[in-house]
Amino acid sequence: MAVGSASAANPLTIWKERLFGRDGAEPLVHDAPDEGVVVLGLNRPERIHVDARNGSRKFPKGESHFREIELGREYEHVAVRVQVIATGNPKGRGNAVYKPILYVLDDDGKVREDKLIEPLHLDIRPFKPTRLLACVALDKVRRLVLATPNAALKKSFQSDSRSKLKASNKSAFYYSTDAVKVQMPFIDSGEVVLEVINTTRKGEGC
């Protein structure tokens, strides 16, 4: 099966490539500082680590490790493209993932809105880190907090069964995978890539 025909037949693949780039042409990801406020520019994917180094705080959906995020100014409408990178499970075998939620803050630092990032779409391929992809639209935003809902820590991400995949990568190396169903527990720390896109209308960009 050729890569092009697989993409044309799969709406999720088309969505993934439109938002996150094709294999071999994905945008450069920058590393945010491990501590302190993360200043995000537009159209600039940033890898953010959420862990105990920045402490924890009580939010409407429970206490959580968190990272505070600031944009250059308030934007009327944005789309936030999200990649959750799977990491080794600290409590057992296999991988685990962070379930993100975004809290929109007002000028006084109080939570004005919470936005659970879902649905999360599994992206698993040979030679690439397993990741979950999502996109959410926000309005009137300048300050955000990236955290996790406390209830998620008792649950797991479970994918639908993915079909077999046969394709060649950009180096013409041919590979195939069996159908797979993935389950990964949610954990309180993780690695998340965020990219903010300015949009002209409410709900655009995803």
mmCIF file of C-alpha atoms in Angstrom:
data_model
loop_
_atom_site.group_PDB
_atom_site.id
_atom_site.type_symbol
_atom_site.label_atom_id
_atom_site.label_comp_id
_atom_site.label_asym_id
_atom_site.label_seq_id
_atom_site.Cartn_x
_atom_site.Cartn_y
_atom_site.Cartn_z
ATOM 1 C CA MET A 1 0.000 0.000 0.000
ATOM 2 C CA ALA A 2 1.483 3.351 -0.962
ATOM 3 C CA VAL A 3 1.685 6.128 1.596
ATOM 4 C CA GLY A 4 -0.326 8.495 -0.601
ATOM 5 C CA SER A 5 -3.222 6.093 -1.054
ATOM 6 C CA ALA A 6 -3.271 5.292 2.665
ATOM 7 C CA SER A 7 -3.504 9.014 3.477
ATOM 8 C CA ALA A 8 -6.279 9.600 0.962
ATOM 9 C CA ALA A 9 -8.336 6.783 2.438
ATOM 10 C CA ASN A 10 -7.892 7.757 6.087
ATOM 11 C CA PRO A 11 -9.473 11.026 7.342
ATOM 12 C CA LEU A 12 -7.450 10.842 10.581
ATOM 13 C CA THR A 13 -4.196 10.661 8.594
ATOM 14 C CA ILE A 14 -5.248 13.675 6.519
ATOM 15 C CA TRP A 15 -6.068 15.616 9.719
ATOM 16 C CA LYS A 16 -2.750 14.627 11.328
ATOM 17 C CA GLU A 17 -0.695 15.672 8.305
ATOM 18 C CA ARG A 18 -2.587 18.966 7.945
ATOM 19 C CA LEU A 19 -2.008 19.965 11.578
ATOM 20 C CA PHE A 20 1.272 18.279 12.457
ATOM 21 C CA GLY A 21 3.076 17.807 9.118
ATOM 22 C CA ARG A 22 3.917 14.740 7.036
ATOM 23 C CA ASP A 23 6.600 12.239 8.029
ATOM 24 C CA GLY A 24 9.974 13.828 7.379
ATOM 25 C CA ALA A 25 8.462 17.316 7.073
ATOM 26 C CA GLU A 26 7.261 17.909 10.614
ATOM 27 C CA PRO A 27 8.098 21.352 12.056
ATOM 28 C CA LEU A 28 11.093 21.790 14.341
ATOM 29 C CA VAL A 29 10.171 21.426 18.016
ATOM 30 C CA HIS A 30 11.872 23.754 20.506
ATOM 31 C CA ASP A 31 12.554 22.881 24.150
ATOM 32 C CA ALA A 32 10.938 25.088 26.782
ATOM 33 C CA PRO A 33 12.834 25.787 30.026
ATOM 34 C CA ASP A 34 12.275 23.045 32.598
ATOM 35 C CA GLU A 35 11.163 25.544 35.232
ATOM 36 C CA GLY A 36 9.226 28.794 35.377
ATOM 37 C CA VAL A 37 6.716 30.403 33.035
ATOM 38 C CA VAL A 38 6.764 29.190 29.424
ATOM 39 C CA VAL A 39 6.475 32.043 26.904
ATOM 40 C CA LEU A 40 4.925 30.684 23.706
ATOM 41 C CA GLY A 41 5.207 32.346 20.321
ATOM 42 C CA LEU A 42 2.834 31.638 17.459
ATOM 43 C CA ASN A 43 3.452 28.750 15.046
ATOM 44 C CA ARG A 44 6.350 27.517 17.184
ATOM 45 C CA PRO A 45 5.940 23.993 18.634
ATOM 46 C CA GLU A 46 7.386 23.891 22.145
ATOM 47 C CA ARG A 47 8.225 20.787 24.198
ATOM 48 C CA ILE A 48 7.101 21.298 27.801
ATOM 49 C CA HIS A 49 7.911 19.033 30.743
ATOM 50 C CA VAL A 50 5.316 18.915 33.518
ATOM 51 C CA ASP A 51 6.666 17.440 36.748
ATOM 52 C CA ALA A 52 7.455 18.059 40.412
ATOM 53 C CA ARG A 53 10.096 20.706 39.629
ATOM 54 C CA ASN A 54 7.350 23.321 39.303
ATOM 55 C CA GLY A 55 5.349 22.165 42.290
ATOM 56 C CA SER A 56 1.616 21.575 42.355
ATOM 57 C CA ARG A 57 -1.499 23.683 42.750
ATOM 58 C CA LYS A 58 -5.204 23.154 43.357
ATOM 59 C CA PHE A 59 -7.366 23.685 40.272
ATOM 60 C CA PRO A 60 -11.089 23.182 39.568
ATOM 61 C CA LYS A 61 -10.392 19.614 38.381
ATOM 62 C CA GLY A 62 -8.092 18.753 41.297
ATOM 63 C CA GLU A 63 -4.527 19.309 42.472
ATOM 64 C CA SER A 64 -1.880 18.809 39.808
ATOM 65 C CA HIS A 65 1.681 19.470 38.739
ATOM 66 C CA PHE A 66 1.442 22.339 36.276
ATOM 67 C CA ARG A 67 3.206 24.729 33.926
ATOM 68 C CA GLU A 68 2.117 28.325 33.485
ATOM 69 C CA ILE A 69 2.105 29.582 29.891
ATOM 70 C CA GLU A 70 1.998 33.136 28.558
ATOM 71 C CA LEU A 71 1.370 34.404 25.034
ATOM 72 C CA GLY A 72 2.758 37.682 23.721
ATOM 73 C CA ARG A 73 -0.647 39.364 24.006
ATOM 74 C CA GLU A 74 -4.308 38.464 24.300
ATOM 75 C CA TYR A 75 -5.674 36.750 21.200
ATOM 76 C CA GLU A 76 -9.346 36.711 20.302
ATOM 77 C CA HIS A 77 -9.217 33.192 18.821
ATOM 78 C CA VAL A 78 -6.474 30.557 18.821
ATOM 79 C CA ALA A 79 -6.080 26.871 18.102
ATOM 80 C CA VAL A 80 -3.747 24.882 20.352
ATOM 81 C CA ARG A 81 -2.254 21.812 18.680
ATOM 82 C CA VAL A 82 -1.187 19.230 21.229
ATOM 83 C CA GLN A 83 1.187 16.268 21.141
ATOM 84 C CA VAL A 84 1.434 14.090 24.249
ATOM 85 C CA ILE A 85 4.625 12.024 24.113
ATOM 86 C CA ALA A 86 4.430 8.561 25.673
ATOM 87 C CA THR A 87 7.110 7.773 28.265
ATOM 88 C CA GLY A 88 8.114 4.680 30.191
ATOM 89 C CA ASN A 89 5.567 3.637 32.794
ATOM 90 C CA PRO A 90 7.103 4.479 36.212
ATOM 91 C CA LYS A 91 4.919 1.862 37.919
ATOM 92 C CA GLY A 92 5.225 -1.057 35.547
ATOM 93 C CA ARG A 93 5.888 -2.252 32.034
ATOM 94 C CA GLY A 94 5.110 -0.469 28.797
ATOM 95 C CA ASN A 95 4.347 3.201 28.244
ATOM 96 C CA ALA A 96 2.317 5.774 30.136
ATOM 97 C CA VAL A 97 0.974 9.195 29.118
ATOM 98 C CA TYR A 98 -0.056 12.525 30.588
ATOM 99 C CA LYS A 99 -3.700 13.567 30.114
ATOM 100 C CA PRO A 100 -3.620 17.333 29.611
ATOM 101 C CA ILE A 101 -6.132 19.996 30.509
ATOM 102 C CA LEU A 102 -5.749 23.717 29.786
ATOM 103 C CA TYR A 103 -6.941 26.334 32.255
ATOM 104 C CA VAL A 104 -7.445 29.837 30.845
ATOM 105 C CA LEU A 105 -6.468 32.483 33.415
ATOM 106 C CA ASP A 106 -7.800 36.006 33.799
ATOM 107 C CA ASP A 107 -5.614 39.043 34.495
ATOM 108 C CA ASP A 108 -5.655 38.256 38.227
ATOM 109 C CA GLY A 109 -4.386 34.713 37.691
ATOM 110 C CA LYS A 110 -7.735 33.088 38.488
ATOM 111 C CA VAL A 111 -9.151 30.290 36.344
ATOM 112 C CA ARG A 112 -11.717 31.673 33.894
ATOM 113 C CA GLU A 113 -12.260 28.510 31.847
ATOM 114 C CA ASP A 114 -11.072 24.910 31.746
ATOM 115 C CA LYS A 115 -10.661 22.960 28.522
ATOM 116 C CA LEU A 116 -10.031 19.226 28.642
ATOM 117 C CA ILE A 117 -7.884 18.259 25.660
ATOM 118 C CA GLU A 118 -9.798 15.535 23.890
ATOM 119 C CA PRO A 119 -10.306 13.433 21.923
ATOM 120 C CA LEU A 120 -6.730 12.153 21.956
ATOM 121 C CA HIS A 121 -5.756 10.322 18.756
ATOM 122 C CA LEU A 122 -3.095 7.617 18.837
ATOM 123 C CA ASP A 123 -0.116 8.069 16.503
ATOM 124 C CA ILE A 124 2.105 4.992 16.633
ATOM 125 C CA ARG A 125 4.630 4.183 13.908
ATOM 126 C CA PRO A 126 7.938 2.335 13.594
ATOM 127 C CA PHE A 127 11.044 4.415 14.396
ATOM 128 C CA LYS A 128 8.961 7.203 16.013
ATOM 129 C CA PRO A 129 7.990 7.898 19.643
ATOM 130 C CA THR A 130 4.398 6.937 20.380
ATOM 131 C CA ARG A 131 2.273 10.043 20.853
ATOM 132 C CA LEU A 132 -1.306 11.218 21.286
ATOM 133 C CA LEU A 133 -2.516 14.077 19.087
ATOM 134 C CA ALA A 134 -5.275 16.599 19.732
ATOM 135 C CA CYS A 135 -6.340 20.152 18.973
ATOM 136 C CA VAL A 136 -8.555 22.568 20.915
ATOM 137 C CA ALA A 137 -9.874 26.051 20.135
ATOM 138 C CA LEU A 138 -9.759 28.823 22.755
ATOM 139 C CA ASP A 139 -11.052 32.391 22.843
ATOM 140 C CA LYS A 140 -9.768 35.570 24.515
ATOM 141 C CA VAL A 141 -6.598 34.016 25.851
ATOM 142 C CA ARG A 142 -3.222 35.332 26.990
ATOM 143 C CA ARG A 143 -2.373 33.253 30.065
ATOM 144 C CA LEU A 144 -2.815 29.491 30.398
ATOM 145 C CA VAL A 145 -1.974 26.660 32.735
ATOM 146 C CA LEU A 146 -1.139 23.167 31.499
ATOM 147 C CA ALA A 147 -2.173 20.571 34.089
ATOM 148 C CA THR A 148 -3.963 17.224 34.419
ATOM 149 C CA PRO A 149 -7.387 16.441 35.940
ATOM 150 C CA ASN A 150 -7.029 14.462 39.146
ATOM 151 C CA ALA A 151 -9.665 11.932 38.079
ATOM 152 C CA ALA A 152 -7.519 10.881 35.091
ATOM 153 C CA LEU A 153 -4.871 9.338 37.345
ATOM 154 C CA LYS A 154 -7.185 6.400 38.042
ATOM 155 C CA LYS A 155 -7.777 5.754 34.345
ATOM 156 C CA SER A 156 -5.920 4.779 31.169
ATOM 157 C CA PHE A 157 -5.852 5.847 27.556
ATOM 158 C CA GLN A 158 -7.380 3.113 25.406
ATOM 159 C CA SER A 159 -7.257 3.209 21.639
ATOM 160 C CA ASP A 160 -9.561 1.628 19.141
ATOM 161 C CA SER A 161 -8.009 -1.251 17.247
ATOM 162 C CA ARG A 162 -5.769 0.144 14.523
ATOM 163 C CA SER A 163 -5.699 -1.585 11.155
ATOM 164 C CA LYS A 164 -2.598 -3.241 9.749
ATOM 165 C CA LEU A 165 -0.182 -0.779 8.176
ATOM 166 C CA LYS A 166 2.179 -1.398 5.274
ATOM 167 C CA ALA A 167 4.229 1.473 3.885
ATOM 168 C CA SER A 168 7.710 2.727 3.091
ATOM 169 C CA ASN A 169 9.320 5.581 4.980
ATOM 170 C CA LYS A 170 11.204 8.540 3.470
ATOM 171 C CA SER A 171 14.366 6.397 3.217
ATOM 172 C CA ALA A 172 12.460 3.818 1.144
ATOM 173 C CA PHE A 173 12.659 1.312 4.006
ATOM 174 C CA TYR A 174 9.582 -0.892 3.803
ATOM 175 C CA TYR A 175 7.804 -1.865 6.997
ATOM 176 C CA SER A 176 4.550 -3.423 8.105
ATOM 177 C CA THR A 177 2.713 -3.607 11.420
ATOM 178 C CA ASP A 178 -0.017 -5.836 12.764
ATOM 179 C CA ALA A 179 -3.356 -4.533 13.965
ATOM 180 C CA VAL A 180 -2.938 -3.194 17.490
ATOM 181 C CA LYS A 181 -5.022 -1.943 20.403
ATOM 182 C CA VAL A 182 -3.128 0.213 22.887
ATOM 183 C CA GLN A 183 -3.725 0.878 26.574
ATOM 184 C CA MET A 184 -1.515 3.298 28.538
ATOM 185 C CA PRO A 185 -2.129 4.496 32.107
ATOM 186 C CA PHE A 186 -2.357 8.222 32.771
ATOM 187 C CA ILE A 187 0.364 9.606 35.080
ATOM 188 C CA ASP A 188 0.897 12.891 36.949
ATOM 189 C CA SER A 189 4.003 14.015 35.013
ATOM 190 C CA GLY A 190 4.765 14.059 31.331
ATOM 191 C CA GLU A 191 6.060 15.601 28.129
ATOM 192 C CA VAL A 192 3.713 17.696 26.000
ATOM 193 C CA VAL A 193 4.339 19.648 22.788
ATOM 194 C CA LEU A 194 2.113 22.713 22.313
ATOM 195 C CA GLU A 195 1.763 24.897 19.229
ATOM 196 C CA VAL A 196 -0.470 27.988 19.236
ATOM 197 C CA ILE A 197 -2.060 29.151 15.975
ATOM 198 C CA ASN A 198 -3.790 32.541 15.690
ATOM 199 C CA THR A 199 -7.124 32.230 13.872
ATOM 200 C CA THR A 200 -9.593 34.746 12.488
ATOM 201 C CA ARG A 201 -12.805 33.018 13.544
ATOM 202 C CA LYS A 202 -14.023 31.073 16.562
ATOM 203 C CA GLY A 203 -13.381 27.336 16.303
ATOM 204 C CA GLU A 204 -10.944 27.518 13.378
ATOM 205 C CA GLY A 205 -7.505 25.901 13.221
ATOM 206 C CA CYS A 206 -8.407 22.361 14.227
#
